[in-house]
Coordinates of C-alpha atoms in Angstrom, one line a residue:
X1 CA 250.5 142.8 216.3
X2 CA 246.8 143.8 216.4
X3 CA 247.3 147.5 215.7
X4 CA 243.6 148.2 215.1
X5 CA 242.7 146.7 218.5
X6 CA 245.4 148.7 220.2
X7 CA 244.0 152.0 218.8
X8 CA 240.5 151.2 220.0
X9 CA 241.1 150.0 223.5
X10 CA 242.8 151.4 226.7
X11 CA 243.3 147.9 228.3
X12 CA 245.8 145.6 226.5
X13 CA 247.3 142.2 227.4
X14 CA 250.8 141.5 226.2
X15 CA 251.6 137.9 225.6
X16 CA 254.5 136.0 224.1
X17 CA 253.2 134.8 220.8
X18 CA 250.5 135.2 218.2
X19 CA 248.7 132.0 219.2
X20 CA 248.2 133.3 222.8
X21 CA 247.2 136.8 221.5
X22 CA 244.7 135.3 219.0
X23 CA 243.2 133.1 221.8
X24 CA 242.5 136.2 223.9
X25 CA 241.2 138.2 220.9
X26 CA 238.7 135.3 220.2
X27 CA 237.3 136.1 223.7
X28 CA 237.0 139.9 222.9
X29 CA 240.2 140.8 224.8
X30 CA 242.6 143.3 223.2
X31 CA 245.9 141.5 223.0
X32 CA 249.3 142.0 221.3
X33 CA 252.7 140.4 221.1
X34 CA 256.1 141.6 220.1
X35 CA 257.9 140.1 217.2
X36 CA 260.0 137.1 218.3
X37 CA 258.1 136.8 221.6
X38 CA 260.3 136.2 224.6
X39 CA 263.4 136.4 222.4
X40 CA 262.8 140.0 221.5
X41 CA 265.0 142.6 223.3
X42 CA 262.5 145.1 224.7
X43 CA 264.5 148.1 223.4
X44 CA 264.2 146.8 219.8
X45 CA 260.4 146.9 219.8
X46 CA 258.3 150.0 219.0
X47 CA 256.1 150.3 222.1
X48 CA 254.5 153.6 221.1
X49 CA 251.1 152.0 220.3
X50 CA 250.9 151.3 224.1
X51 CA 251.3 154.9 225.0
X52 CA 248.8 155.8 227.8
X53 CA 247.4 152.2 227.9
X54 CA 246.8 150.0 230.9
X55 CA 249.0 147.0 230.1
X56 CA 248.9 143.5 231.6
X57 CA 251.8 141.3 230.7
X58 CA 250.8 137.6 230.7
X59 CA 254.0 135.6 230.5
X60 CA 254.3 131.9 229.6
X61 CA 254.8 129.7 232.7
X62 CA 258.5 129.2 232.3
X63 CA 261.8 130.9 233.0
X64 CA 262.0 132.6 229.6
X65 CA 258.5 134.0 230.1
X66 CA 259.3 135.3 233.6
X67 CA 262.5 136.9 232.3
X68 CA 260.8 138.5 229.4
X69 CA 258.0 139.9 231.5
X70 CA 260.6 141.3 233.9
X71 CA 262.6 142.8 231.1
X72 CA 259.6 144.4 229.3
X73 CA 258.0 145.7 232.5
X74 CA 261.4 147.2 233.6
X75 CA 262.0 148.8 230.2
X76 CA 258.5 150.2 229.8
X77 CA 258.6 151.5 233.4
X78 CA 261.7 153.5 232.7
X79 CA 260.2 154.8 229.4
X80 CA 256.9 156.0 231.1
X81 CA 254.9 154.7 228.1
X82 CA 252.0 153.0 229.8
X83 CA 249.4 154.5 232.1
X84 CA 249.7 151.3 234.3
X85 CA 251.6 148.1 234.0
X86 CA 250.9 144.8 235.8
X87 CA 252.4 141.4 235.4
X88 CA 250.1 138.4 235.7
X89 CA 251.2 135.9 238.3
X90 CA 250.7 132.6 236.6
X91 CA 249.0 130.1 238.9
X92 CA 251.7 127.8 240.4
X93 CA 249.7 124.7 239.6
X94 CA 249.9 125.3 235.9
X95 CA 252.3 123.2 233.8
X96 CA 255.6 124.4 232.3
X97 CA 255.0 126.7 229.3
X98 CA 251.3 127.2 230.1
X99 CA 250.0 130.4 228.5
X100 CA 246.9 132.4 227.6
X101 CA 246.1 130.0 224.7
X102 CA 246.1 127.1 227.2
X103 CA 243.9 129.1 229.6
X104 CA 241.4 129.6 226.8
X105 CA 241.5 125.9 225.8
X106 CA 240.9 124.9 229.4
X107 CA 237.7 127.1 229.5
X108 CA 239.2 129.3 232.2
X109 CA 237.1 132.5 232.9
X110 CA 239.7 134.7 231.4
X111 CA 237.6 137.9 231.7
X112 CA 237.3 137.3 235.5
X113 CA 241.0 136.7 235.8
X114 CA 241.8 139.9 233.9
X115 CA 239.2 141.9 235.9
X116 CA 240.9 140.8 239.1
X117 CA 244.3 142.1 237.9
X118 CA 242.8 145.3 236.5
X119 CA 241.0 146.0 239.8
X120 CA 244.1 145.1 241.8
X121 CA 246.3 147.4 239.7
X122 CA 243.8 150.3 240.3
X123 CA 243.7 149.7 244.0
X124 CA 247.5 149.6 244.2
X125 CA 247.8 152.8 242.1
X126 CA 245.3 154.6 244.4
X127 CA 247.5 153.8 247.4
X128 CA 250.8 155.1 245.9

């Protein structure tokens, strides 16, 4: 999903569905999703468009979202595909199933949130 955006940008947000990806894209953020969202086995997806990218996984705020983020981050980590990989920690005060589309609808400063995670990932990488 969003192959042209993936080719043009080094920073990508992986979400669980097209609605969430489109909400981020409407804010000028490069986003993608795998077919079947959280139900997609990571090994069945062609992740090659993410080669060398800085990836942030934004899971839905539910058990399926957390499990998918863990499965994808583990799989991609073993494959060495991305330049960096971070999983967004969904704020605990958000309701069940809350996602990037909900954040956009709430008027959240998504760019500030993503910048925080990007900066944190770079700081962590520099201390490894």
